[in-house]
Every structure is written in structure tokens, then in C-alpha cells.
CSV table of C-alpha atoms in Angstrom, one decimal:
chain,number,residue,atom,x,y,z
A,20,HIS,CA,0.0,0.1,0.0
A,21,THR,CA,2.8,2.5,0.9
A,22,HIS,CA,4.4,1.7,-2.4
A,23,THR,CA,1.4,2.7,-4.4
A,24,HIS,CA,0.9,5.8,-2.3
A,25,ARG,CA,4.5,6.9,-3.0
A,26,HIS,CA,4.1,6.1,-6.7
A,27,MET,CA,1.1,8.5,-6.9
A,28,ASP,CA,3.1,11.2,-5.2
A,29,ASP,CA,5.8,10.7,-7.8
A,30,ASP,CA,3.2,11.2,-10.5
A,31,SER,CA,1.7,14.3,-9.2
A,32,SER,CA,5.2,15.8,-8.5
A,33,ASP,CA,6.1,15.0,-12.1
A,34,ALA,CA,2.9,16.8,-13.3
A,35,ALA,CA,3.7,19.8,-11.1
A,36,ALA,CA,7.1,19.9,-12.4
A,37,ALA,CA,5.8,19.8,-16.1
A,38,THR,CA,3.3,22.6,-15.3
A,39,ALA,CA,6.0,24.7,-13.7
A,40,GLU,CA,8.3,24.2,-16.7
A,41,ALA,CA,5.4,25.1,-19.1
A,42,GLU,CA,4.7,28.3,-17.0
A,43,GLN,CA,8.5,29.2,-17.1
A,44,ARG,CA,8.4,28.7,-20.9
A,45,LEU,CA,5.3,31.1,-21.3
A,46,SER,CA,6.8,33.7,-18.9
A,47,GLU,CA,9.9,34.0,-21.2
A,48,LEU,CA,7.9,34.5,-24.4
A,49,PRO,CA,7.7,38.1,-25.8
A,50,HIS,CA,3.9,38.4,-25.7
A,51,ALA,CA,0.8,36.6,-24.4
A,52,ILE,CA,-0.2,33.4,-26.1
A,53,ASP,CA,-3.8,32.2,-26.5
A,54,ALA,CA,-4.2,29.4,-23.9
A,55,GLU,CA,-6.7,27.5,-26.1
A,56,ALA,CA,-4.4,27.5,-29.1
A,57,ILE,CA,-1.7,26.0,-26.8
A,58,ALA,CA,-4.1,23.3,-25.6
A,59,ARG,CA,-5.1,22.5,-29.1
A,60,ALA,CA,-1.5,22.2,-30.4
A,61,GLN,CA,-0.7,20.0,-27.5
A,62,SER,CA,-3.7,17.6,-27.6
A,63,GLU,CA,-3.4,17.1,-31.4
A,64,GLU,CA,-2.1,13.4,-32.1
A,65,PRO,CA,1.1,13.4,-34.2
A,66,LEU,CA,1.1,11.4,-37.6
A,67,ARG,CA,1.9,7.7,-37.4
A,68,PRO,CA,5.6,6.6,-37.5
A,69,PHE,CA,5.4,5.1,-41.0
A,70,LEU,CA,4.3,8.4,-42.3
A,71,TYR,CA,6.9,10.3,-40.2
A,72,GLU,CA,9.7,8.1,-41.8
A,73,ARG,CA,8.2,8.7,-45.3
A,74,TYR,CA,8.3,12.6,-45.0
A,75,GLU,CA,11.8,12.1,-43.6
A,76,LYS,CA,13.0,10.3,-46.7
A,77,GLU,CA,11.3,12.8,-49.0
A,78,ALA,CA,12.6,16.1,-47.3
A,79,GLN,CA,15.2,16.7,-49.8
A,80,ARG,CA,12.8,16.4,-52.8
A,81,HIS,CA,10.3,18.8,-51.1
A,82,TRP,CA,12.9,21.5,-50.7
A,83,ASP,CA,14.1,21.0,-54.3
A,84,VAL,CA,10.5,21.4,-55.6
A,85,PHE,CA,10.0,24.3,-53.4
A,86,TYR,CA,13.0,26.1,-55.0
A,87,LYS,CA,11.9,25.0,-58.6
A,88,ARG,CA,8.5,26.7,-58.0
A,89,ASN,CA,9.6,29.8,-56.0
A,90,THR,CA,13.1,30.1,-57.9
A,91,VAL,CA,14.7,33.2,-56.3
A,92,ASN,CA,11.6,35.1,-55.4
A,93,PHE,CA,10.3,33.7,-52.1
A,94,PHE,CA,12.7,35.1,-49.4
A,95,LYS,CA,13.6,38.7,-49.3
A,96,ASP,CA,17.4,39.6,-49.0
A,97,ARG,CA,18.1,39.6,-45.3
A,98,HIS,CA,19.3,43.0,-44.6
A,99,TRP,CA,18.4,42.6,-40.8
A,100,ILE,CA,21.4,40.4,-40.3
A,101,THR,CA,24.2,42.9,-39.5
A,102,ARG,CA,21.7,44.5,-37.2
A,103,GLU,CA,21.0,41.4,-35.2
A,104,PHE,CA,24.5,39.9,-35.6
A,105,PRO,CA,26.9,42.8,-35.5
A,106,GLN,CA,29.7,40.1,-35.6
A,107,LEU,CA,29.0,39.9,-39.3
A,108,ALA,CA,29.1,43.7,-39.9
A,109,PRO,CA,32.1,44.8,-42.1
A,110,GLN,CA,35.1,46.0,-40.1
A,111,PRO,CA,37.8,47.6,-42.3
A,112,GLY,CA,40.8,45.4,-42.8
A,113,VAL,CA,39.4,42.5,-40.7
A,114,LYS,CA,39.2,39.3,-42.8
A,115,LYS,CA,36.5,37.0,-41.8
A,116,VAL,CA,35.5,33.5,-43.0
A,117,MET,CA,31.8,32.4,-42.9
A,118,LEU,CA,29.9,29.3,-43.6
A,119,GLU,CA,26.3,29.7,-44.4
A,120,ALA,CA,24.6,26.2,-43.6
A,121,GLY,CA,21.4,26.1,-45.5
A,122,CYS,CA,22.1,28.9,-47.8
A,123,GLY,CA,18.9,28.7,-49.8
A,124,VAL,CA,19.2,30.9,-52.8
A,125,GLY,CA,21.7,33.2,-51.2
A,126,ASN,CA,19.5,35.8,-49.6
A,127,THR,CA,22.0,36.2,-46.7
A,128,ILE,CA,25.3,35.8,-48.3
A,129,ILE,CA,24.8,38.0,-51.4
A,130,PRO,CA,24.2,41.3,-49.5
A,131,LEU,CA,27.0,40.4,-47.1
A,132,LEU,CA,29.5,39.9,-49.9
A,133,GLU,CA,28.5,43.1,-51.5
A,134,GLU,CA,29.0,45.0,-48.3
A,135,ASP,CA,32.2,43.4,-47.1
A,136,ARG,CA,35.3,43.0,-49.3
A,137,ASP,CA,37.1,41.2,-46.4
A,138,LEU,CA,34.5,38.4,-46.2
A,139,THR,CA,35.1,34.9,-47.7
A,140,VAL,CA,31.9,32.8,-47.7
A,141,TYR,CA,31.2,29.0,-48.0
A,142,ALA,CA,27.5,28.3,-48.6
A,143,CYS,CA,25.7,24.9,-48.7
A,144,ASP,CA,22.2,23.6,-49.0
A,145,PHE,CA,20.3,20.5,-48.8
A,146,SER,CA,18.6,21.3,-52.3
A,147,PRO,CA,20.9,20.9,-55.4
A,148,ARG,CA,18.6,23.4,-57.1
A,149,ALA,CA,19.1,26.2,-54.5
A,150,VAL,CA,22.9,25.6,-54.7
A,151,ASP,CA,22.8,26.1,-58.5
A,152,PHE,CA,21.0,29.4,-58.0
A,153,VAL,CA,23.8,30.5,-55.5
A,154,LYS,CA,26.6,29.3,-58.1
A,155,ALA,CA,25.0,31.4,-60.7
A,156,LYS,CA,24.8,34.5,-58.4
A,157,CYS,CA,28.3,34.0,-57.3
A,158,ALA,CA,29.8,33.1,-60.7
A,159,ALA,CA,32.0,36.3,-60.8
A,160,GLN,CA,32.7,36.3,-57.1
A,161,PRO,CA,35.8,34.5,-56.1
A,162,ARG,CA,35.1,34.9,-52.5
A,163,CYS,CA,32.1,32.6,-52.6
A,164,THR,CA,32.1,28.7,-52.7
A,165,ALA,CA,28.8,27.0,-52.9
A,166,PHE,CA,28.2,23.2,-52.5
A,167,GLN,CA,25.3,20.7,-51.9
A,168,CYS,CA,25.4,19.0,-48.6
A,169,ASP,CA,23.2,17.2,-46.1
A,170,LEU,CA,24.1,18.7,-42.7
A,171,VAL,CA,23.1,15.6,-40.9
A,172,LYS,CA,25.1,13.1,-42.9
A,173,ASP,CA,27.8,14.7,-45.0
A,174,ASP,CA,31.3,15.7,-43.9
A,175,LEU,CA,31.7,19.5,-44.3
A,176,THR,CA,35.5,19.3,-44.2
A,177,ALA,CA,35.2,17.7,-47.8
A,178,ASN,CA,34.5,21.4,-49.0
A,179,VAL,CA,35.7,23.6,-46.1
A,180,PRO,CA,39.0,23.5,-44.6
A,181,PRO,CA,39.1,22.1,-41.0
A,182,ALA,CA,39.2,24.9,-38.3
A,183,SER,CA,39.0,27.6,-40.9
A,184,VAL,CA,35.5,29.2,-40.3
A,185,ASP,CA,35.0,32.3,-37.8
A,186,TYR,CA,31.1,32.2,-38.0
A,187,VAL,CA,28.6,29.6,-39.1
A,188,THR,CA,25.2,31.1,-39.8
A,189,LEU,CA,22.0,28.8,-39.2
A,190,PHE,CA,19.1,31.0,-40.1
A,191,PHE,CA,15.8,29.2,-40.3
A,192,VAL,CA,17.7,25.9,-41.2
A,193,LEU,CA,17.6,23.8,-38.2
A,194,SER,CA,13.8,23.9,-38.0
A,195,ALA,CA,13.8,21.9,-41.3
A,196,ILE,CA,15.7,19.0,-39.6
A,197,SER,CA,14.0,16.4,-37.5
A,198,PRO,CA,14.6,17.1,-33.8
A,199,GLU,CA,16.3,13.8,-33.4
A,200,ASN,CA,18.9,14.6,-36.1
A,201,MET,CA,19.5,18.2,-35.0
A,202,GLY,CA,22.4,17.4,-32.5
A,203,ARG,CA,24.2,15.5,-35.3
A,204,ALA,CA,24.1,18.6,-37.6
A,205,LEU,CA,25.6,20.7,-34.9
A,206,GLN,CA,28.2,17.9,-34.3
A,207,ASN,CA,29.0,17.9,-38.1
A,208,ILE,CA,29.5,21.8,-38.0
A,209,ARG,CA,32.1,21.7,-35.2
A,210,PRO,CA,35.2,20.5,-37.3
A,211,VAL,CA,35.1,23.5,-39.5
A,212,LEU,CA,35.0,26.2,-36.9
A,213,LYS,CA,38.1,27.8,-35.6
A,214,PRO,CA,38.7,27.6,-31.9
A,215,GLY,CA,36.4,30.3,-30.4
A,216,GLY,CA,34.4,30.4,-33.5
A,217,ALA,CA,30.6,30.5,-33.3
A,218,ILE,CA,27.2,29.6,-34.7
A,219,LEU,CA,24.8,32.4,-35.2
A,220,PHE,CA,21.3,30.9,-35.0
A,221,ARG,CA,17.9,32.3,-35.6
A,222,ASP,CA,14.7,30.3,-36.1
A,223,TYR,CA,11.1,29.9,-35.4
A,224,GLY,CA,10.3,30.2,-31.7
A,225,LEU,CA,7.8,28.1,-29.7
A,226,TYR,CA,4.1,29.3,-30.1
A,227,ASP,CA,5.0,31.6,-33.2
A,228,HIS,CA,1.8,32.4,-35.0
A,229,ALA,CA,2.6,30.1,-37.9
A,230,MET,CA,2.6,27.1,-35.6
A,231,PHE,CA,-1.1,27.6,-34.7
A,232,ARG,CA,-2.1,27.9,-38.4
A,233,PHE,CA,-1.5,24.3,-39.3
A,234,LYS,CA,-4.6,22.1,-40.1
A,235,PRO,CA,-5.1,18.9,-38.2
A,236,GLY,CA,-3.1,16.2,-39.9
A,237,HIS,CA,0.2,18.2,-40.2
A,238,LYS,CA,1.7,17.6,-36.7
A,239,LEU,CA,4.8,15.3,-37.0
A,240,LYS,CA,5.8,15.4,-33.5
A,241,ASP,CA,5.5,18.1,-30.6
A,242,ASN,CA,6.4,21.5,-31.9
A,243,PHE,CA,7.3,19.8,-35.4
A,244,TYR,CA,5.0,20.3,-38.4
A,245,MET,CA,4.7,19.7,-42.1
A,246,ARG,CA,3.6,22.4,-44.4
A,247,GLN,CA,1.2,22.1,-47.3
A,248,ASP,CA,4.3,21.7,-49.8
A,249,GLY,CA,5.8,18.9,-47.7
A,250,THR,CA,8.6,21.1,-46.1
A,251,ARG,CA,8.8,20.9,-42.4
A,252,ALA,CA,9.2,23.3,-39.6
A,253,TYR,CA,10.1,22.9,-36.0
A,254,TYR,CA,9.3,25.6,-33.3
A,255,PHE,CA,12.1,26.2,-30.7
A,256,ALA,CA,11.6,26.6,-27.0
A,257,LYS,CA,14.6,28.3,-25.6
A,258,ASP,CA,15.4,25.5,-23.0
A,259,PHE,CA,15.3,23.0,-25.8
A,260,ALA,CA,17.7,25.0,-27.9
A,261,LEU,CA,20.0,25.6,-24.9
A,262,LYS,CA,20.4,21.8,-24.1
A,263,LEU,CA,20.8,21.0,-27.8
A,264,PHE,CA,23.7,23.3,-28.3
A,265,GLU,CA,25.3,22.6,-24.9
A,266,GLU,CA,25.1,18.8,-25.5
A,267,ALA,CA,26.9,19.4,-28.9
A,268,GLY,CA,29.9,21.2,-27.3
A,269,PHE,CA,28.8,24.8,-27.5
A,270,GLU,CA,28.5,27.6,-24.9
A,271,VAL,CA,25.3,29.5,-25.5
A,272,GLN,CA,25.3,33.3,-25.2
A,273,ASP,CA,22.6,35.9,-25.9
A,274,ALA,CA,19.7,33.5,-26.2
A,275,VAL,CA,16.6,35.8,-26.7
A,276,TYR,CA,13.1,35.4,-28.1
A,277,VAL,CA,12.5,38.1,-30.8
A,278,ALA,CA,8.9,39.5,-31.4
A,279,ARG,CA,8.1,40.6,-34.8
A,280,GLU,CA,4.8,41.7,-36.4
A,281,THR,CA,4.4,40.7,-39.9
A,282,VAL,CA,1.4,42.3,-41.8
A,283,ASN,CA,-0.4,40.5,-44.6
A,284,LYS,CA,-1.8,43.6,-46.4
A,285,LYS,CA,-4.0,41.5,-48.8
A,286,GLU,CA,-5.9,40.0,-45.9
A,287,GLY,CA,-5.4,42.9,-43.4
A,288,LEU,CA,-3.9,40.4,-40.9
A,289,HIS,CA,-1.3,41.2,-38.2
A,290,CYS,CA,0.7,38.0,-37.4
A,291,PRO,CA,2.6,38.0,-34.2
A,292,ARG,CA,5.8,36.2,-35.0
A,293,ILE,CA,8.2,34.8,-32.6
A,294,PHE,CA,11.9,33.8,-33.5
A,295,LEU,CA,14.6,32.4,-31.2
A,296,GLN,CA,18.0,33.9,-31.6
A,297,LEU,CA,21.3,33.0,-30.0
A,298,ARG,CA,25.1,32.8,-30.5
A,299,ALA,CA,26.8,29.4,-29.7
A,300,VAL,CA,30.6,29.6,-29.1
A,301,LEU,CA,32.6,26.4,-29.8
A,302,ARG,CA,34.0,25.2,-26.4
A,303,PRO,CA,37.8,24.4,-26.4
């Protein structure tokens, strides 16, 4: 009898701890979140494992089709980058080497290369088509090397010299990788970073407006969803990201949720976006 009693206590303390953790997460977010939307997202059943595996296998094809359809027009050039990550701002006479992991069609690197003559860039993407766009844009640019690569499986040192990179940018890239493979992608990045080099990370934050817009049947796992076009998106809680980077051998600095309003003029919608941003320095 005493045994079952103790067991029940354990259960209730587990539940209390989970509730406290959830409240802590909410308190860190940049604005109030609709409790009903959270309850709906949490209670929805994820897709069955065989479907999960199928979408995992098809991930590369979906991104390639995405770039085929949207070519170079979908994402705007990212001029916010040097504002949010002053490390990447040009400093006269200071040579920098950067790897953009998940470069898409080059919306980050093209503006940076134009602004900074002392910058050398390596750029890779999962989608061969996206890489071809970057190669075409960089054809006359000797400071840019683009190559196709799967961050989870491929050896980056086949294209990037070991311990040569000051900064790796991971902007809205890790979210497209299954949560169980994210740590492997971070481990894979380590060998190309210089000692003291850093990953600059920005991605979708937990309870971002887009997370609540998925229709039933699109939830792959908690906080991980499939869009209509088959591409996938994970929404990061700060504590999840800290653990992920620390376990991969990085020291996390400046981890913050960033709130942005995007306005859909056509529909007159204000969408409260939440992003998570951090800097992760390679531990010696």
C-alpha cells in the first residue's frame, strides 16, 4: 500500500514539475499566447511513425521542388542580419570566413559579400537546385564557394578546410531538420569552426503564429509540423535549444526570443511572429 501511495506522489510531482516548466516557458515569451491555441496544439495526435519516416525520406525532394517553384523570389534579401548579428558587420581590414549552412538561394550571403570586401563565404544547402542558384549568383565572385550537402550526414570538411571558419550562420535551417537529428547536424559543423568560432542561430520560436495555423493532420511530433508543400518546420523553446547546443559542445550566449509583427496587407492580418535567436561559441 505504501508503495502505491509513494508512486502517486511521484506522478503528481512530475505533473507539477511539467506545469512549472510550461509556465516558465510562457513567462519568457515576448507576448501573451492564447491558452486555447496551446491546448489544441498539445492535444493533437502526431502522425503515425510510418508517415513520419516517409516524410523524412522525402525531405530533400520537397525542398528541391520548393526552389523549383519559387526560384529566387520567395525570400527577401536579409538586410536585418548585421543589425541582429553585429559580428557579421564589415570591419575595415578585418578578414572573416563564414559558412552559411542552409544557404537557400543566397539571400543572406549576397548582401554580405557586396558590403564586405574582407569576407570569404562558404555556402551549402540540402537542395541541389538552391545551390545552383547560388553558384549562378556567385559566378563572378571568387570569395564565394557553394556546394550541396546534407548537414546531418555529410562531412563538411570535404568542402571547407578544418578549423577555418569564424562564423557559421544557421538561419531558419535547423527547424527543417527532424529534432532527433539536430544534434548530429551541430556536431557536423564543429570541425570547420576555428577555436572560439561561433554559430549564429535564428529560427522559429515556440508558439509562433505560424505554428497555430497548421490544420489537423500536419503535426509530425511536438512542435514539429509539415507544411502544405511537404517542407517541415520545428518551433524552438529556448530551453530545448540551450540543451541541444550545450550537448553538442557549445556555450550559448545571448539567447533571446524576438517578437516581430508581420502584416499581410492583402488579408489585413497582423501576425505576431516569435523567433529564437542565439550565439553558440565552440568550447575548447
